Amino acid sequence: MAAHTVPTICPYCGTGCGVTVAVDGGRVIGVTGDERHPANRGRLCSKGATLDLTTLTTTRALHPELRTAKSQPRRRAAWDEALDHAADRFAAIIREHGPDAVAFYVSGQLLTEDYFVFNKLARALVGTNNIDSNSRLCMSSAVAAYKRTLGADAPPCCYDDIDLADCIVIAGANPAYAHPIVFRRVMDAKAANPDLRLIVIDPRVTDTAAAADLHLAIEPGTDTILLGAMLHVLIWDGYVDRRFIDAHTVGFDAARDAVRELTPEAAARVCGVRAEDIVTAARWFGQSRAALSLWCQGLNQSHHGTDNGAALIHLHLATGQIGKPGAGPFSLTGQPNAMGGRETGTMATLLPGHRDPANPADRAEVARFWNVPALPEAPGRTAVELFDALASGEIKAVWIACTNPAQSLPDQAKVREALAKAEFVVVQEAFADTETAVYADLLLPAATWGEKEGTVTNSERRISRVRVAVPPLGEARPDWRIARDFAFRLGDRLGRADTPGLFAYTEPAAIFAEHAALTAGRDLDLSGLDYARLERDGPRQWPYAAGATTGQARLYEDGRFATADGRARFVAIRQATVAEATDARHPLHLNTGRLRDQWHGMSRTGLAARLYNHVELPVASCHPDDLQRRGIAAGDLLQLTSRRGEIILPAAADAGQKPGHVFVPMHWGRRRLSSAGANELTVPALDPYSQQPEFKHAAIRIERADLPWRGLMLRRAADGEQALRWSRELTPLLADFDYAVLALAGRDVPVLSLQLAGAAPPAPDLLARIVATVGLDDPLALAYADSRRAVAKRALIENSLLAGLALFGETAAGGWLKDAMLAGQPVDPLRNWLFLPANAPPANLVNQRGRIVCNCQNVAETDIVAAIKAGATTREAVQERTGCGTGCGACLPELNRMLAAHRPT
Ligand code: SF4
């Protein structure tokens, strides 16, 4: 029984679900969905529902750590010493090289108040526009598309529109994985309205695409061509709303002329879909009473991501499908508070209150408000440009807060070079083991989810209070406070007497009040909101001007847009495809994306063993024909090579991939893998409006990695902390192998796994270090060695259970022994089989459950297939028999797919 509960917000995706945190003895002991929160009405997905399993301490940054020379390791430092040192270094660089020689790189996971203080620090105190956010990597194309067409960065829709639409287009998004609660709402709407037509535009057959009435599996980068052809059909089939166009838009004639030749037949040849499917999609859209479009990274992460978003918005402007219930273009925000960063203007290309740093009047207005002489004029560096400038030496010091560029930026080799070259790197982080923390000269421990208070804004412009459930761990402090305390010191060194007044915040409510006041009269006006109202009335949508009694559910209902003349814009769209063409050396298309149960670089989700049960390891998913043609079997190790780097991953056969396409999840980096993962391969080509990189496509080749030596280590841990301690100690060894991956497995008792492969047997002392790290060097461990074949095996038995296993040089039995270990199966019947090279268990001795589909109810893929084969041919019947999908429901799309695949015809 919890001592008390605290309502707050899930820290993962931009759906912004409300969670209720149960706290006892200063610890989070449980999490449930907040039924009062309008974003989720009590539901949580598999990530949100396991938040309580991620409040472990082993990987947390607990106190400041400092090194004063690059050659030294960091040592523990006091906060005063750490911040004084940082201020000394920044002040010296600013004095010698000017304010643009330093930069701040922050995060869509910061709270709005954190964002605000960092922005003021950069703009008003340091005098640089070199402040950017990792939102550049996910939503900046949506920002630019909204601004170019509608006049302001304001998603016009709300979640209720999902219930009211009768045509939903999901373009470049897989909400079944990335925004599961939004997708459940889409599925609910479809169940309630069988006439609702769901169109999905995605190169892959994702769980989202599998649920569609029409799936347009386009070639990568052909979005604007497809959307242009849909506009062509809408125009020439007479579905446009000429009255709306004439009254509320400009530029339609040019847009019409631009798509005149873009017939469905012409587009079909480029997009790789059937012309009649383009016609059907356009007609469904045009015939609908209310058409809603949901989009995410598939459109944004392109070198023409802004055009992609604008081309989708054009469909709505041409048909008047905007500003009314159930209709409009609706970007699904990737991060929990990317919207807050956009509102506070904490990106190089923004200023507070949706102002523009290139606009002298906007700069002057903010400078007046902050009572500083002026804001900097020189353009700031956006994310990729910022790290390029760090590599070239133009930027000498960088302050990185709550983000992990050494895992998440494209072309990782260049990012590593930049961080290694930087004169001074500050990393302000809750987690001490991130790939970026390795480069920190100063590591500052930040408070994290459950430990800090403020606000976030979700995809539908709804601002929610984030509350403290437990005190910060160790010496961790809230991000806004760290930025403020650094500002005090830096201002002192720069001789800025106004600093104490600029940063006179003692609690986040005052920061929010200043932020809200800066939005007065702007499109996002939230001057009527403060903490007291949010506490009293709950989460509110903006705009919410002073004197308002409610927020605005949807925008542009009066047909007046946020442009100077009130009219929306049809804009010029490039009909480009991908930035990097395939060729004979790199003939395949790489696509990167998310998994259902992991989040970003896994700093948090990577802590919970349960979240590996759906997908344990990163794999390269290829069409079966592509594997067969190369003589590669599923499970073989592949080398994937782009023009920037190479990685090794196991191959997976996936008929949902188009031939010639490879999908790699974006979550894994050097913490758990012998390479930097997907971003070793990705291309840093930028959209000219948004400067967002093209994560969604790179040209690659694949070939079988000839790594005959294999190793496997499995170790049952007493608890999650012990598993993470072992994992942290093993991370530095991963790079010594051609292929190595660390993972967790299990439910209540975690099992740490380490899979290894090499061209030749590794040095014995390297293997001995692995064995010693996890206590498999126990003298009671059973051991087997065949030095002639370079095979060495050990098994540790504790309390009649297999507690640890090392299979070096021969791993055939690894899979089923792991199943026995996870099931807590008594080891006695298996004792004689432990070291045999048998890839199947002795008859009936081990129940091989395989992949877990339903994390809440612990239902495996094999359980579901068995239930279907036993006659459970409806979703309800499978649910009744297995419990699958009766918890958070994140697995329901997959359950539906499995039913379709295995149900007897
Ligand atoms: S959909 Fe899942 S990850 Fe996203 S906010 Fe809701 S619970 Fe969190």
PDB file of N, CA, C and O in Angstrom, residues 188-223:
ATOM      1  N   ASP A 188      -9.764   2.538 -31.381  1.00  0.00           N
ATOM      2  CA  ASP A 188     -11.087   2.665 -30.750  1.00  0.00           C
ATOM      3  C   ASP A 188     -12.054   3.393 -31.687  1.00  0.00           C
ATOM      4  O   ASP A 188     -13.227   3.021 -31.805  1.00  0.00           O
ATOM      5  N   ALA A 189     -11.539   4.445 -32.325  1.00  0.00           N
ATOM      6  CA  ALA A 189     -12.396   5.223 -33.234  1.00  0.00           C
ATOM      7  C   ALA A 189     -12.843   4.348 -34.396  1.00  0.00           C
ATOM      8  O   ALA A 189     -13.991   4.421 -34.842  1.00  0.00           O
ATOM      9  N   LYS A 190     -11.932   3.507 -34.853  1.00  0.00           N
ATOM     10  CA  LYS A 190     -12.256   2.624 -35.988  1.00  0.00           C
ATOM     11  C   LYS A 190     -13.291   1.574 -35.562  1.00  0.00           C
ATOM     12  O   LYS A 190     -14.202   1.234 -36.323  1.00  0.00           O
ATOM     13  N   ALA A 191     -13.154   1.095 -34.336  1.00  0.00           N
ATOM     14  CA  ALA A 191     -14.118   0.116 -33.840  1.00  0.00           C
ATOM     15  C   ALA A 191     -15.502   0.754 -33.683  1.00  0.00           C
ATOM     16  O   ALA A 191     -16.533   0.130 -33.960  1.00  0.00           O
ATOM     17  N   ALA A 192     -15.487   2.016 -33.253  1.00  0.00           N
ATOM     18  CA  ALA A 192     -16.770   2.699 -33.039  1.00  0.00           C
ATOM     19  C   ALA A 192     -17.401   3.122 -34.357  1.00  0.00           C
ATOM     20  O   ALA A 192     -18.612   3.305 -34.437  1.00  0.00           O
ATOM     21  N   ASN A 193     -16.585   3.307 -35.378  1.00  0.00           N
ATOM     22  CA  ASN A 193     -17.094   3.791 -36.665  1.00  0.00           C
ATOM     23  C   ASN A 193     -16.496   2.943 -37.788  1.00  0.00           C
ATOM     24  O   ASN A 193     -15.440   3.245 -38.326  1.00  0.00           O
ATOM     25  N   PRO A 194     -17.178   1.883 -38.150  1.00  0.00           N
ATOM     26  CA  PRO A 194     -16.631   0.990 -39.185  1.00  0.00           C
ATOM     27  C   PRO A 194     -16.411   1.687 -40.524  1.00  0.00           C
ATOM     28  O   PRO A 194     -15.679   1.188 -41.367  1.00  0.00           O
ATOM     29  N   ASP A 195     -17.032   2.859 -40.715  1.00  0.00           N
ATOM     30  CA  ASP A 195     -16.841   3.590 -41.979  1.00  0.00           C
ATOM     31  C   ASP A 195     -15.563   4.422 -41.972  1.00  0.00           C
ATOM     32  O   ASP A 195     -15.205   5.015 -42.989  1.00  0.00           O
ATOM     33  N   LEU A 196     -14.902   4.513 -40.809  1.00  0.00           N
ATOM     34  CA  LEU A 196     -13.659   5.290 -40.755  1.00  0.00           C
ATOM     35  C   LEU A 196     -12.613   4.598 -41.621  1.00  0.00           C
ATOM     36  O   LEU A 196     -12.375   3.397 -41.478  1.00  0.00           O
ATOM     37  N   ARG A 197     -11.996   5.365 -42.512  1.00  0.00           N
ATOM     38  CA  ARG A 197     -10.976   4.791 -43.388  1.00  0.00           C
ATOM     39  C   ARG A 197      -9.596   5.212 -42.895  1.00  0.00           C
ATOM     40  O   ARG A 197      -9.331   6.402 -42.717  1.00  0.00           O
ATOM     41  N   LEU A 198      -8.760   4.208 -42.721  1.00  0.00           N
ATOM     42  CA  LEU A 198      -7.404   4.453 -42.231  1.00  0.00           C
ATOM     43  C   LEU A 198      -6.416   4.209 -43.370  1.00  0.00           C
ATOM     44  O   LEU A 198      -6.335   3.095 -43.903  1.00  0.00           O
ATOM     45  N   ILE A 199      -5.687   5.256 -43.722  1.00  0.00           N
ATOM     46  CA  ILE A 199      -4.674   5.175 -44.786  1.00  0.00           C
ATOM     47  C   ILE A 199      -3.309   5.335 -44.125  1.00  0.00           C
ATOM     48  O   ILE A 199      -3.103   6.286 -43.354  1.00  0.00           O
ATOM     49  N   VAL A 200      -2.397   4.423 -44.382  1.00  0.00           N
ATOM     50  CA  VAL A 200      -1.045   4.531 -43.804  1.00  0.00           C
ATOM     51  C   VAL A 200      -0.025   4.625 -44.931  1.00  0.00           C
ATOM     52  O   VAL A 200      -0.049   3.823 -45.874  1.00  0.00           O
ATOM     53  N   ILE A 201       0.837   5.625 -44.833  1.00  0.00           N
ATOM     54  CA  ILE A 201       1.911   5.831 -45.819  1.00  0.00           C
ATOM     55  C   ILE A 201       3.224   5.528 -45.125  1.00  0.00           C
ATOM     56  O   ILE A 201       3.637   6.262 -44.211  1.00  0.00           O
ATOM     57  N   ASP A 202       3.853   4.430 -45.478  1.00  0.00           N
ATOM     58  CA  ASP A 202       5.090   3.998 -44.795  1.00  0.00           C
ATOM     59  C   ASP A 202       5.743   2.929 -45.662  1.00  0.00           C
ATOM     60  O   ASP A 202       5.048   2.020 -46.133  1.00  0.00           O
ATOM     61  N   PRO A 203       7.053   2.990 -45.863  1.00  0.00           N
ATOM     62  CA  PRO A 203       7.688   1.940 -46.670  1.00  0.00           C
ATOM     63  C   PRO A 203       7.544   0.547 -46.065  1.00  0.00           C
ATOM     64  O   PRO A 203       7.592  -0.446 -46.779  1.00  0.00           O
ATOM     65  N   ARG A 204       7.385   0.468 -44.748  1.00  0.00           N
ATOM     66  CA  ARG A 204       7.355  -0.852 -44.078  1.00  0.00           C
ATOM     67  C   ARG A 204       5.925  -1.261 -43.734  1.00  0.00           C
ATOM     68  O   ARG A 204       5.075  -0.412 -43.476  1.00  0.00           O
ATOM     69  N   VAL A 205       5.726  -2.574 -43.604  1.00  0.00           N
ATOM     70  CA  VAL A 205       4.461  -3.068 -43.041  1.00  0.00           C
ATOM     71  C   VAL A 205       4.638  -3.106 -41.526  1.00  0.00           C
ATOM     72  O   VAL A 205       5.035  -4.105 -40.944  1.00  0.00           O
ATOM     73  N   THR A 206       4.401  -1.980 -40.904  1.00  0.00           N
ATOM     74  CA  THR A 206       4.485  -1.892 -39.449  1.00  0.00           C
ATOM     75  C   THR A 206       3.174  -2.396 -38.845  1.00  0.00           C
ATOM     76  O   THR A 206       2.210  -2.675 -39.568  1.00  0.00           O
ATOM     77  N   ASP A 207       3.118  -2.465 -37.511  1.00  0.00           N
ATOM     78  CA  ASP A 207       1.838  -2.808 -36.875  1.00  0.00           C
ATOM     79  C   ASP A 207       0.772  -1.778 -37.221  1.00  0.00           C
ATOM     80  O   ASP A 207      -0.416  -2.095 -37.324  1.00  0.00           O
ATOM     81  N   THR A 208       1.197  -0.513 -37.384  1.00  0.00           N
ATOM     82  CA  THR A 208       0.241   0.527 -37.788  1.00  0.00           C
ATOM     83  C   THR A 208      -0.259   0.254 -39.202  1.00  0.00           C
ATOM     84  O   THR A 208      -1.465   0.287 -39.467  1.00  0.00           O
ATOM     85  N   ALA A 209       0.679  -0.028 -40.108  1.00  0.00           N
ATOM     86  CA  ALA A 209       0.294  -0.258 -41.506  1.00  0.00           C
ATOM     87  C   ALA A 209      -0.592  -1.494 -41.630  1.00  0.00           C
ATOM     88  O   ALA A 209      -1.498  -1.531 -42.464  1.00  0.00           O
ATOM     89  N   ALA A 210      -0.319  -2.502 -40.791  1.00  0.00           N
ATOM     90  CA  ALA A 210      -1.105  -3.737 -40.867  1.00  0.00           C
ATOM     91  C   ALA A 210      -2.568  -3.491 -40.500  1.00  0.00           C
ATOM     92  O   ALA A 210      -3.441  -4.265 -40.888  1.00  0.00           O
ATOM     93  N   ALA A 211      -2.824  -2.426 -39.761  1.00  0.00           N
ATOM     94  CA  ALA A 211      -4.208  -2.129 -39.360  1.00  0.00           C
ATOM     95  C   ALA A 211      -4.928  -1.248 -40.369  1.00  0.00           C
ATOM     96  O   ALA A 211      -6.107  -0.938 -40.201  1.00  0.00           O
ATOM     97  N   ALA A 212      -4.227  -0.838 -41.433  1.00  0.00           N
ATOM     98  CA  ALA A 212      -4.792   0.150 -42.360  1.00  0.00           C
ATOM     99  C   ALA A 212      -5.785  -0.482 -43.330  1.00  0.00           C
ATOM    100  O   ALA A 212      -5.683  -1.656 -43.676  1.00  0.00           O
ATOM    101  N   ASP A 213      -6.735   0.335 -43.787  1.00  0.00           N
ATOM    102  CA  ASP A 213      -7.589  -0.082 -44.899  1.00  0.00           C
ATOM    103  C   ASP A 213      -6.835   0.053 -46.216  1.00  0.00           C
ATOM    104  O   ASP A 213      -7.129  -0.653 -47.176  1.00  0.00           O
ATOM    105  N   LEU A 214      -5.886   0.962 -46.238  1.00  0.00           N
ATOM    106  CA  LEU A 214      -5.064   1.144 -47.440  1.00  0.00           C
ATOM    107  C   LEU A 214      -3.649   1.492 -46.989  1.00  0.00           C
ATOM    108  O   LEU A 214      -3.453   2.482 -46.269  1.00  0.00           O
ATOM    109  N   HIS A 215      -2.705   0.662 -47.388  1.00  0.00           N
ATOM    110  CA  HIS A 215      -1.300   0.920 -47.033  1.00  0.00           C
ATOM    111  C   HIS A 215      -0.548   1.279 -48.303  1.00  0.00           C
ATOM    112  O   HIS A 215      -0.493   0.486 -49.249  1.00  0.00           O
ATOM    113  N   LEU A 216       0.037   2.455 -48.308  1.00  0.00           N
ATOM    114  CA  LEU A 216       0.850   2.892 -49.440  1.00  0.00           C
ATOM    115  C   LEU A 216       2.309   2.743 -49.040  1.00  0.00           C
ATOM    116  O   LEU A 216       2.868   3.585 -48.331  1.00  0.00           O
ATOM    117  N   ALA A 217       2.921   1.641 -49.482  1.00  0.00           N
ATOM    118  CA  ALA A 217       4.308   1.334 -49.091  1.00  0.00           C
ATOM    119  C   ALA A 217       5.261   2.006 -50.066  1.00  0.00           C
ATOM    120  O   ALA A 217       5.802   1.378 -50.986  1.00  0.00           O
ATOM    121  N   ILE A 218       5.474   3.284 -49.846  1.00  0.00           N
ATOM    122  CA  ILE A 218       6.229   4.080 -50.829  1.00  0.00           C
ATOM    123  C   ILE A 218       7.727   3.832 -50.735  1.00  0.00           C
ATOM    124  O   ILE A 218       8.240   3.379 -49.710  1.00  0.00           O
ATOM    125  N   GLU A 219       8.412   4.161 -51.808  1.00  0.00           N
ATOM    126  CA  GLU A 219       9.875   4.163 -51.789  1.00  0.00           C
ATOM    127  C   GLU A 219      10.344   5.309 -50.894  1.00  0.00           C
ATOM    128  O   GLU A 219       9.650   6.329 -50.759  1.00  0.00           O
ATOM    129  N   PRO A 220      11.515   5.168 -50.269  1.00  0.00           N
ATOM    130  CA  PRO A 220      11.964   6.210 -49.343  1.00  0.00           C
ATOM    131  C   PRO A 220      12.114   7.564 -50.032  1.00  0.00           C
ATOM    132  O   PRO A 220      12.556   7.632 -51.182  1.00  0.00           O
ATOM    133  N   GLY A 221      11.695   8.593 -49.315  1.00  0.00           N
ATOM    134  CA  GLY A 221      11.901   9.957 -49.796  1.00  0.00           C
ATOM    135  C   GLY A 221      10.944  10.413 -50.867  1.00  0.00           C
ATOM    136  O   GLY A 221      11.083  11.518 -51.386  1.00  0.00           O
ATOM    137  N   THR A 222       9.927   9.593 -51.202  1.00  0.00           N
ATOM    138  CA  THR A 222       9.024   9.985 -52.290  1.00  0.00           C
ATOM    139  C   THR A 222       7.715  10.593 -51.756  1.00  0.00           C
ATOM    140  O   THR A 222       6.724  10.682 -52.488  1.00  0.00           O
ATOM    141  N   ASP A 223       7.739  11.050 -50.523  1.00  0.00           N
ATOM    142  CA  ASP A 223       6.514  11.542 -49.875  1.00  0.00           C
ATOM    143  C   ASP A 223       5.886  12.715 -50.632  1.00  0.00           C
ATOM    144  O   ASP A 223       4.677  12.757 -50.839  1.00  0.00           O
TER     145      ASP A 223
END
